[in-house]
Short mmCIF file of C-alpha atoms and ligand atoms in Angstrom, two decimals:
data_model
loop_
_atom_site.label_atom_id
_atom_site.label_comp_id
_atom_site.label_asym_id
_atom_site.label_seq_id
_atom_site.Cartn_x
_atom_site.Cartn_y
_atom_site.Cartn_z
CA MET W 1 -184.65 96.30 -11.55
CA ARG W 2 -181.47 95.58 -13.44
CA LEU W 3 -181.71 93.15 -16.34
CA GLU W 4 -178.81 90.80 -15.60
CA ALA W 5 -179.25 87.96 -18.06
CA VAL W 6 -181.55 86.67 -20.79
CA GLU W 7 -181.90 83.08 -21.95
CA LEU W 8 -183.60 82.23 -25.24
CA ARG W 9 -184.71 78.66 -25.81
CA ARG W 10 -186.39 77.10 -28.81
CA ILE W 11 -188.59 74.07 -28.34
CA LYS W 12 -190.72 72.12 -30.79
CA LEU W 13 -194.09 70.83 -29.66
CA ASP W 14 -196.32 68.54 -31.70
CA LEU W 15 -199.99 69.52 -31.92
CA VAL W 16 -202.43 66.80 -30.82
CA ALA W 17 -204.18 67.21 -34.20
CA PRO W 18 -203.33 69.13 -37.39
CA PHE W 19 -204.73 72.68 -37.39
CA GLU W 20 -205.95 73.90 -40.80
CA THR W 21 -206.67 77.52 -41.62
CA SER W 22 -207.13 79.44 -44.86
CA PHE W 23 -203.33 79.90 -44.94
CA GLY W 24 -202.19 76.34 -44.37
CA VAL W 25 -202.00 73.27 -42.15
CA GLN W 26 -199.91 73.29 -38.98
CA THR W 27 -198.82 70.11 -37.19
CA GLU W 28 -196.24 71.46 -34.73
CA LYS W 29 -195.19 74.72 -33.11
CA ASP W 30 -191.68 76.06 -33.00
CA VAL W 31 -191.73 78.04 -29.76
CA LEU W 32 -189.27 80.73 -28.69
CA LEU W 33 -189.18 81.14 -24.91
CA VAL W 34 -187.57 84.11 -23.20
CA LYS W 35 -186.37 83.93 -19.62
CA VAL W 36 -184.99 87.01 -17.90
CA LEU W 37 -183.04 87.31 -14.67
CA MET W 38 -183.47 90.58 -12.79
CA GLU W 39 -181.84 91.00 -9.41
CA GLY W 40 -182.64 87.49 -8.29
CA ALA W 41 -186.12 87.34 -9.83
CA GLU W 42 -186.85 85.41 -13.01
CA GLY W 43 -189.60 86.00 -15.53
CA TRP W 44 -190.85 84.17 -18.58
CA GLY W 45 -192.25 85.25 -21.93
CA GLU W 46 -193.17 83.45 -25.13
CA CYS W 47 -192.88 84.74 -28.66
CA VAL W 48 -195.99 84.04 -30.75
CA ALA W 49 -194.23 84.26 -34.14
CA GLY W 50 -194.73 81.23 -36.36
CA GLU W 51 -192.12 79.17 -38.14
CA LYS W 52 -192.91 80.77 -41.51
CA PRO W 53 -194.00 84.32 -42.39
CA ASP W 54 -197.35 83.01 -43.66
CA TYR W 55 -199.60 84.69 -41.09
CA SER W 56 -197.58 87.80 -40.29
CA PRO W 57 -194.31 89.20 -41.67
CA GLU W 58 -192.63 88.17 -38.43
CA TYR W 59 -191.35 84.64 -38.04
CA VAL W 60 -189.58 82.95 -35.19
CA ASP W 61 -186.00 82.88 -36.53
CA GLY W 62 -186.32 86.57 -37.36
CA ALA W 63 -187.66 87.32 -33.88
CA GLN W 64 -184.76 85.52 -32.24
CA ASP W 65 -182.28 87.30 -34.50
CA VAL W 66 -183.63 90.78 -33.84
CA LEU W 67 -183.76 90.09 -30.10
CA MET W 68 -180.15 88.83 -29.97
CA ARG W 69 -178.66 91.27 -32.41
CA HIS W 70 -180.51 94.52 -31.73
CA MET W 71 -182.87 94.52 -28.77
CA LEU W 72 -181.33 92.62 -25.90
CA PRO W 73 -177.82 94.14 -26.06
CA ARG W 74 -179.41 97.58 -25.53
CA LEU W 75 -181.54 96.42 -22.61
CA LEU W 76 -178.98 94.33 -20.77
CA ASP W 77 -177.47 95.80 -17.60
CA ARG W 78 -180.08 98.57 -17.62
CA ASP W 79 -182.40 99.43 -14.80
CA LEU W 80 -185.63 98.38 -16.42
CA ALA W 81 -189.34 98.38 -15.64
CA ALA W 82 -191.82 96.59 -17.89
CA ALA W 83 -193.62 99.91 -18.38
CA ASN W 84 -190.46 101.25 -20.08
CA VAL W 85 -189.60 98.32 -22.34
CA ALA W 86 -191.76 99.56 -25.22
CA LYS W 87 -190.21 103.03 -24.93
CA ALA W 88 -186.68 101.64 -24.80
CA LEU W 89 -187.36 99.63 -27.97
CA ALA W 90 -189.32 102.31 -29.81
CA TRP W 91 -186.37 102.91 -32.14
CA VAL W 92 -186.94 99.42 -33.62
CA HIS W 93 -189.65 99.56 -36.27
CA GLY W 94 -192.12 96.67 -36.19
CA HIS W 95 -191.00 93.34 -34.70
CA HIS W 96 -193.89 93.50 -32.24
CA MET W 97 -193.82 89.76 -31.53
CA ALA W 98 -190.18 89.95 -30.45
CA LYS W 99 -190.87 93.06 -28.37
CA ALA W 100 -193.86 91.42 -26.70
CA ALA W 101 -191.84 88.36 -25.68
CA ILE W 102 -189.27 90.41 -23.78
CA GLU W 103 -191.86 92.72 -22.22
CA MET W 104 -193.87 89.70 -21.01
CA ALA W 105 -190.77 88.25 -19.34
CA VAL W 106 -189.74 91.53 -17.69
CA LEU W 107 -193.25 92.10 -16.33
CA ASP W 108 -193.44 88.52 -15.02
CA ALA W 109 -190.10 89.01 -13.22
CA GLU W 110 -191.21 92.33 -11.76
CA LEU W 111 -194.43 90.85 -10.42
CA ARG W 112 -192.74 87.71 -9.07
CA ALA W 113 -190.23 89.92 -7.24
CA ARG W 114 -193.12 91.77 -5.58
CA GLY W 115 -195.14 88.60 -5.01
CA GLU W 116 -197.98 90.17 -7.03
CA SER W 117 -200.28 88.32 -9.43
CA PHE W 118 -201.03 89.58 -12.92
CA ALA W 119 -204.69 89.71 -11.97
CA HIS W 120 -203.98 92.08 -9.09
CA PHE W 121 -201.62 94.20 -11.18
CA PHE W 122 -204.23 94.50 -13.96
CA GLY W 123 -207.07 95.25 -11.55
CA ALA W 124 -208.81 92.12 -12.80
CA VAL W 125 -212.58 92.27 -12.77
CA ARG W 126 -213.10 88.51 -13.01
CA LYS W 127 -211.88 85.43 -11.19
CA GLU W 128 -212.37 83.20 -14.21
CA VAL W 129 -212.30 83.89 -17.92
CA ASP W 130 -214.74 82.62 -20.54
CA CYS W 131 -213.23 80.24 -23.07
CA GLY W 132 -214.04 79.81 -26.69
CA VAL W 133 -212.37 77.31 -28.97
CA SER W 134 -211.06 77.70 -32.49
CA VAL W 135 -211.94 74.83 -34.82
CA GLY W 136 -209.70 74.33 -37.84
CA ILE W 137 -211.06 73.56 -41.31
CA GLN W 138 -212.13 69.90 -41.31
CA PRO W 139 -211.99 67.36 -44.15
CA SER W 140 -215.80 66.97 -44.21
CA ILE W 141 -218.95 68.37 -42.64
CA SER W 142 -219.45 65.21 -40.61
CA ASP W 143 -215.90 65.57 -39.19
CA LEU W 144 -216.70 69.19 -38.39
CA LEU W 145 -219.91 68.31 -36.54
CA GLN W 146 -218.12 65.65 -34.56
CA VAL W 147 -215.26 67.98 -33.54
CA VAL W 148 -217.65 70.81 -32.60
CA GLY W 149 -219.81 68.40 -30.58
CA ALA W 150 -216.77 67.17 -28.66
CA PHE W 151 -215.66 70.72 -27.77
CA LEU W 152 -219.16 71.70 -26.66
CA GLY W 153 -219.15 68.57 -24.51
CA GLN W 154 -215.97 69.83 -22.84
CA GLY W 155 -217.79 73.04 -21.87
CA TYR W 156 -216.42 75.64 -24.31
CA ARG W 157 -218.68 78.68 -24.36
CA ARG W 158 -218.39 79.57 -28.00
CA ILE W 159 -217.19 78.00 -31.21
CA LYS W 160 -215.04 79.72 -33.82
CA LEU W 161 -214.97 78.07 -37.23
CA LYS W 162 -212.08 78.67 -39.57
CA ILE W 163 -213.46 79.38 -43.04
CA LYS W 164 -212.13 79.94 -46.54
CA PRO W 165 -213.81 80.31 -49.95
CA GLY W 166 -215.65 77.07 -50.68
CA ARG W 167 -215.71 76.08 -46.99
CA ASP W 168 -217.96 78.65 -45.40
CA VAL W 169 -221.75 78.96 -45.72
CA GLU W 170 -222.50 75.22 -45.80
CA GLN W 171 -220.25 74.58 -42.80
CA VAL W 172 -221.92 77.33 -40.77
CA ARG W 173 -225.40 76.14 -41.79
CA ALA W 174 -224.59 72.56 -40.73
CA VAL W 175 -223.26 73.66 -37.31
CA ARG W 176 -226.28 75.92 -36.72
CA GLU W 177 -228.73 73.17 -37.70
CA LYS W 178 -227.10 70.60 -35.44
CA PHE W 179 -226.19 72.73 -32.41
CA GLY W 180 -228.93 75.38 -32.36
CA ASP W 181 -228.11 78.80 -31.01
CA VAL W 182 -224.66 78.04 -29.59
CA PRO W 183 -222.49 81.22 -29.67
CA LEU W 184 -220.74 80.95 -33.03
CA GLN W 185 -218.26 83.03 -35.02
CA VAL W 186 -216.06 82.55 -38.07
CA ASP W 187 -212.48 83.46 -38.94
CA ALA W 188 -211.37 83.94 -42.55
CA ASN W 189 -207.72 84.91 -41.92
CA THR W 190 -207.79 87.41 -44.82
CA ALA W 191 -209.02 84.87 -47.44
CA TYR W 192 -211.71 87.01 -49.16
CA LYS W 193 -211.93 90.08 -51.40
CA LEU W 194 -214.31 93.02 -51.17
CA ALA W 195 -215.92 91.61 -54.33
CA ASP W 196 -217.04 88.63 -52.16
CA ALA W 197 -219.26 90.93 -50.06
CA GLU W 198 -222.57 89.51 -51.32
CA HIS W 199 -221.29 86.00 -50.72
CA LEU W 200 -220.23 86.86 -47.14
CA ALA W 201 -223.66 88.42 -46.59
CA GLN W 202 -225.07 84.90 -46.97
CA LEU W 203 -223.69 84.32 -43.45
CA ASP W 204 -226.03 87.00 -42.02
CA PRO W 205 -229.06 84.75 -41.40
CA PHE W 206 -226.98 82.52 -39.08
CA ASP W 207 -226.73 85.13 -36.35
CA LEU W 208 -222.97 84.89 -35.89
CA LEU W 209 -221.25 86.86 -33.14
CA LEU W 210 -218.77 88.17 -35.71
CA ILE W 211 -216.81 87.56 -38.89
CA GLU W 212 -213.11 87.83 -38.15
CA GLN W 213 -210.67 89.39 -40.60
CA PRO W 214 -212.41 88.60 -43.88
CA LEU W 215 -210.10 90.80 -46.02
CA PRO W 216 -206.31 91.29 -46.19
CA GLU W 217 -204.74 93.06 -43.24
CA ASP W 218 -203.86 96.28 -45.07
CA GLN W 219 -207.42 96.72 -46.43
CA VAL W 220 -208.90 98.62 -43.53
CA LEU W 221 -210.97 100.94 -45.72
CA ALA W 222 -212.34 97.93 -47.64
CA HIS W 223 -213.48 96.45 -44.31
CA ALA W 224 -215.44 99.66 -43.68
CA GLN W 225 -217.04 99.28 -47.13
CA LEU W 226 -217.78 95.61 -46.46
CA ALA W 227 -219.44 96.54 -43.17
CA ARG W 228 -222.05 98.50 -45.16
CA ILE W 229 -223.06 95.36 -47.06
CA VAL W 230 -222.70 92.59 -44.46
CA ARG W 231 -224.88 92.81 -41.34
CA THR W 232 -222.79 90.46 -39.18
CA PRO W 233 -220.32 92.49 -37.04
CA ILE W 234 -216.78 92.52 -38.40
CA SER W 235 -213.92 91.88 -35.99
CA LEU W 236 -210.39 92.80 -37.01
CA ASP W 237 -207.42 90.68 -35.99
CA GLU W 238 -204.45 90.72 -38.40
CA SER W 239 -205.07 94.43 -39.17
CA ILE W 240 -204.57 95.43 -35.53
CA GLU W 241 -200.83 95.56 -34.97
CA SER W 242 -200.73 98.79 -32.98
CA TYR W 243 -202.74 101.31 -30.99
CA GLN W 244 -202.89 103.57 -34.06
CA ASN W 245 -204.24 100.73 -36.23
CA ALA W 246 -207.03 100.22 -33.70
CA ALA W 247 -207.80 103.93 -33.46
CA ASP W 248 -207.95 104.28 -37.26
CA ALA W 249 -210.10 101.15 -37.73
CA ILE W 250 -212.63 102.36 -35.15
CA GLU W 251 -212.75 105.86 -36.64
CA LEU W 252 -213.29 104.45 -40.14
CA GLY W 253 -216.03 102.05 -39.03
CA ALA W 254 -213.97 99.09 -40.26
CA CYS W 255 -214.92 96.89 -37.29
CA ARG W 256 -217.38 96.75 -34.40
CA ILE W 257 -215.26 94.31 -32.38
CA ILE W 258 -211.49 93.86 -31.97
CA ASN W 259 -209.40 90.75 -31.33
CA ILE W 260 -206.42 91.81 -29.21
CA LYS W 261 -203.36 89.61 -29.47
CA MET W 262 -200.84 90.84 -26.99
CA GLY W 263 -198.10 88.98 -28.83
CA ARG W 264 -198.85 90.78 -32.07
CA VAL W 265 -199.31 94.34 -30.78
CA GLY W 266 -196.03 94.40 -28.85
CA GLY W 267 -196.94 93.30 -25.33
CA HIS W 268 -199.12 93.91 -22.31
CA THR W 269 -198.68 97.70 -22.26
CA VAL W 270 -199.95 98.31 -25.80
CA ALA W 271 -202.60 95.61 -25.43
CA ARG W 272 -204.00 97.42 -22.41
CA ARG W 273 -203.97 100.78 -24.20
CA ILE W 274 -205.92 99.25 -27.08
CA HIS W 275 -208.30 97.65 -24.59
CA ASP W 276 -208.93 101.04 -22.95
CA LEU W 277 -209.39 102.80 -26.28
CA CYS W 278 -211.95 100.20 -27.37
CA GLU W 279 -213.78 100.48 -24.06
CA VAL W 280 -214.14 104.25 -24.39
CA ASN W 281 -215.46 103.78 -27.93
CA GLY W 282 -217.96 101.05 -27.04
CA VAL W 283 -216.03 98.42 -29.01
CA PRO W 284 -215.94 95.06 -27.18
CA VAL W 285 -212.70 93.07 -27.36
CA TRP W 286 -211.71 89.45 -27.05
CA CYS W 287 -208.39 87.72 -26.58
CA GLY W 288 -206.98 85.90 -29.59
CA GLY W 289 -204.59 82.98 -29.48
CA MET W 290 -201.73 81.80 -31.66
CA LEU W 291 -201.31 78.21 -30.56
CA GLU W 292 -199.33 79.33 -27.54
CA ALA W 293 -197.66 76.88 -25.21
CA GLY W 294 -198.33 77.30 -21.49
CA ILE W 295 -196.34 80.47 -20.91
CA GLY W 296 -197.99 82.49 -23.69
CA ARG W 297 -201.34 80.96 -22.73
CA ALA W 298 -200.88 82.12 -19.12
CA HIS W 299 -200.13 85.68 -20.28
CA ASN W 300 -203.33 85.57 -22.38
CA VAL W 301 -205.39 84.43 -19.39
CA ALA W 302 -204.04 87.38 -17.42
CA LEU W 303 -204.91 89.87 -20.16
CA SER W 304 -208.42 88.44 -20.48
CA THR W 305 -209.29 89.56 -16.95
CA LEU W 306 -209.64 93.20 -18.06
CA PRO W 307 -213.22 94.51 -18.06
CA ASN W 308 -213.79 95.08 -21.79
CA PHE W 309 -212.92 91.46 -22.67
CA THR W 310 -216.64 90.74 -22.79
CA LEU W 311 -216.55 88.06 -25.50
CA PRO W 312 -215.05 84.60 -24.88
CA GLY W 313 -211.44 84.42 -26.11
CA ASP W 314 -209.44 81.78 -27.95
CA VAL W 315 -207.86 80.86 -24.63
CA ALA W 316 -208.37 77.13 -24.70
CA ALA W 317 -207.01 74.39 -22.42
CA SER W 318 -203.43 73.15 -22.78
CA LYS W 319 -204.74 69.75 -23.81
CA ARG W 320 -206.66 71.23 -26.77
CA TYR W 321 -203.23 71.62 -28.40
CA TRP W 322 -200.57 69.69 -26.45
CA ALA W 323 -200.32 66.14 -25.09
CA GLU W 324 -198.21 67.65 -22.32
CA ASP W 325 -197.67 71.36 -21.68
CA ILE W 326 -194.58 73.14 -20.37
CA VAL W 327 -196.21 74.68 -17.29
CA GLU W 328 -197.72 73.28 -14.12
CA PRO W 329 -200.49 73.13 -13.42
CA GLU W 330 -201.58 72.88 -17.06
CA VAL W 331 -204.20 75.36 -18.26
CA VAL W 332 -207.52 73.66 -17.59
CA VAL W 333 -211.01 74.55 -18.82
CA SER W 334 -213.80 73.83 -16.35
CA PRO W 335 -216.97 71.98 -17.42
CA ARG W 336 -218.57 75.46 -17.41
CA GLY W 337 -216.14 76.62 -20.07
CA THR W 338 -213.96 78.85 -17.89
CA ILE W 339 -210.33 79.08 -16.81
CA ALA W 340 -209.70 80.06 -13.20
CA VAL W 341 -207.43 83.10 -12.97
CA PRO W 342 -204.37 82.12 -10.91
CA ALA W 343 -203.65 84.03 -7.73
CA GLY W 344 -199.91 83.20 -7.55
CA ALA W 345 -197.17 85.73 -8.32
CA GLY W 346 -196.54 86.72 -11.94
CA ILE W 347 -198.20 84.52 -14.53
CA GLY W 348 -199.18 82.16 -11.71
CA PHE W 349 -198.16 79.01 -13.62
CA LYS W 350 -194.80 77.38 -13.01
CA PRO W 351 -192.61 76.76 -16.07
CA ARG W 352 -191.48 73.11 -16.09
CA VAL W 353 -187.81 73.94 -16.44
CA ASP W 354 -186.61 70.32 -16.73
CA ARG W 355 -189.07 69.61 -19.51
CA ILE W 356 -188.22 72.86 -21.29
CA GLU W 357 -184.51 72.06 -21.02
CA ALA W 358 -185.06 68.55 -22.36
CA LEU W 359 -187.09 69.87 -25.31
CA ALA W 360 -184.71 72.72 -26.18
CA VAL W 361 -183.20 72.37 -29.63
CA ARG W 362 -181.40 75.71 -29.49
CA LYS W 363 -180.30 77.89 -26.65
CA GLU W 364 -178.69 81.34 -26.55
CA LEU W 365 -177.59 83.13 -23.44
CA LEU W 366 -176.76 86.76 -22.93
CA SER W 367 -175.42 88.16 -19.72
CA GLU W 368 -173.49 91.21 -18.53
O1 LIG P 401 -206.44 78.86 -29.55
O2 LIG P 401 -204.36 79.45 -29.72
C1 LIG P 401 -205.48 79.22 -30.21
C2 LIG P 401 -205.62 79.37 -31.70
C3 LIG P 401 -206.65 80.33 -32.09
O3 LIG P 401 -207.38 80.18 -34.32
C4 LIG P 401 -206.57 80.60 -33.56
N1 LIG P 401 -205.52 81.31 -33.95
O4 LIG P 401 -205.91 83.24 -36.86
O5 LIG P 401 -206.31 83.65 -34.81
C5 LIG P 401 -205.85 82.92 -35.68
C6 LIG P 401 -205.26 81.59 -35.33
C7 LIG P 401 -203.78 81.45 -35.56
C8 LIG P 401 -203.18 80.26 -35.30
C9 LIG P 401 -203.01 82.47 -36.00
C10 LIG P 401 -201.82 80.09 -35.50
C11 LIG P 401 -201.65 82.30 -36.20
C12 LIG P 401 -201.07 81.11 -35.96
#
């Protein structure tokens, strides 16, 4: 289908509560939305890049710039299928978050035009996906226990605790003591060094599902060395920006589990290739989140229906982050800790265009 027009909108959404990780505290999200028009069909994508380059080199102003200046002018007026977007943009090095946003939108438009759901297109093996929840670093252990208790009460099937040096073993011990054998994992967001291996091994007795990204993203070999000292499975996140990264990490023994973020690897097509590679190698995967608003969240739900997503993802309910989302219906987690996979065309959630328009602080349009 011909790509006739692209609309980029930036909206700011306040988080319902501050979200603290080892790299900072976030209170709002600056969201870049991509809408494409293709022969009468529209499709929506969301760029996961943050406001600052503090988690990844990409950041949202940069993503918008590279889309407007370099990517979209070469795609506009072309006969395009989502399967070819990555190929058409292969000349651009990096900028996976920008690439993912446009690929998401093109695929959504394609599927809406055919009246096909993502789940059908992906050959989904489940009608609902298991939800975990990511719990930011809390001011005190009693705050942490209260927040974890509230999420468990809402049905979430596993808890992920953000950790950093000085806020790790005691926090995990307290949650284990209070909540028994609830599925539990931790995420360090690159905050440790290989020299901390013995310290991280103190997490082993707590029977965690995994330790996520303990070391810096470019230290893949060091993760393999760490895996010889720490018994808890290591899951890579920030290190996995491409299919090749995943292949190398598996070959090196740097991780036993992979967190796939479609937004970070460049879109659905690469995400699915990484999923398949992991499946063949006996490496389970789970779907990460980056505080997405409803459109990115819906794309993540769709991805999570693939068979090797055997661990609960960070695909929480809209209301875990937003007082009011930008899609209808909102993304809802059942009391059993699952999200029903929508059967409607494309992402299966309807963007609330009026609300998006009212929230837009910047808008750029590109048409033939
Ligand atoms: O549920 O959307 C979510 C958030 C899950 O903890 C989460 N994401 O490191 O994976 C992460 C973290 C993150 C948040 C990363 C914001 C980047 C930005």
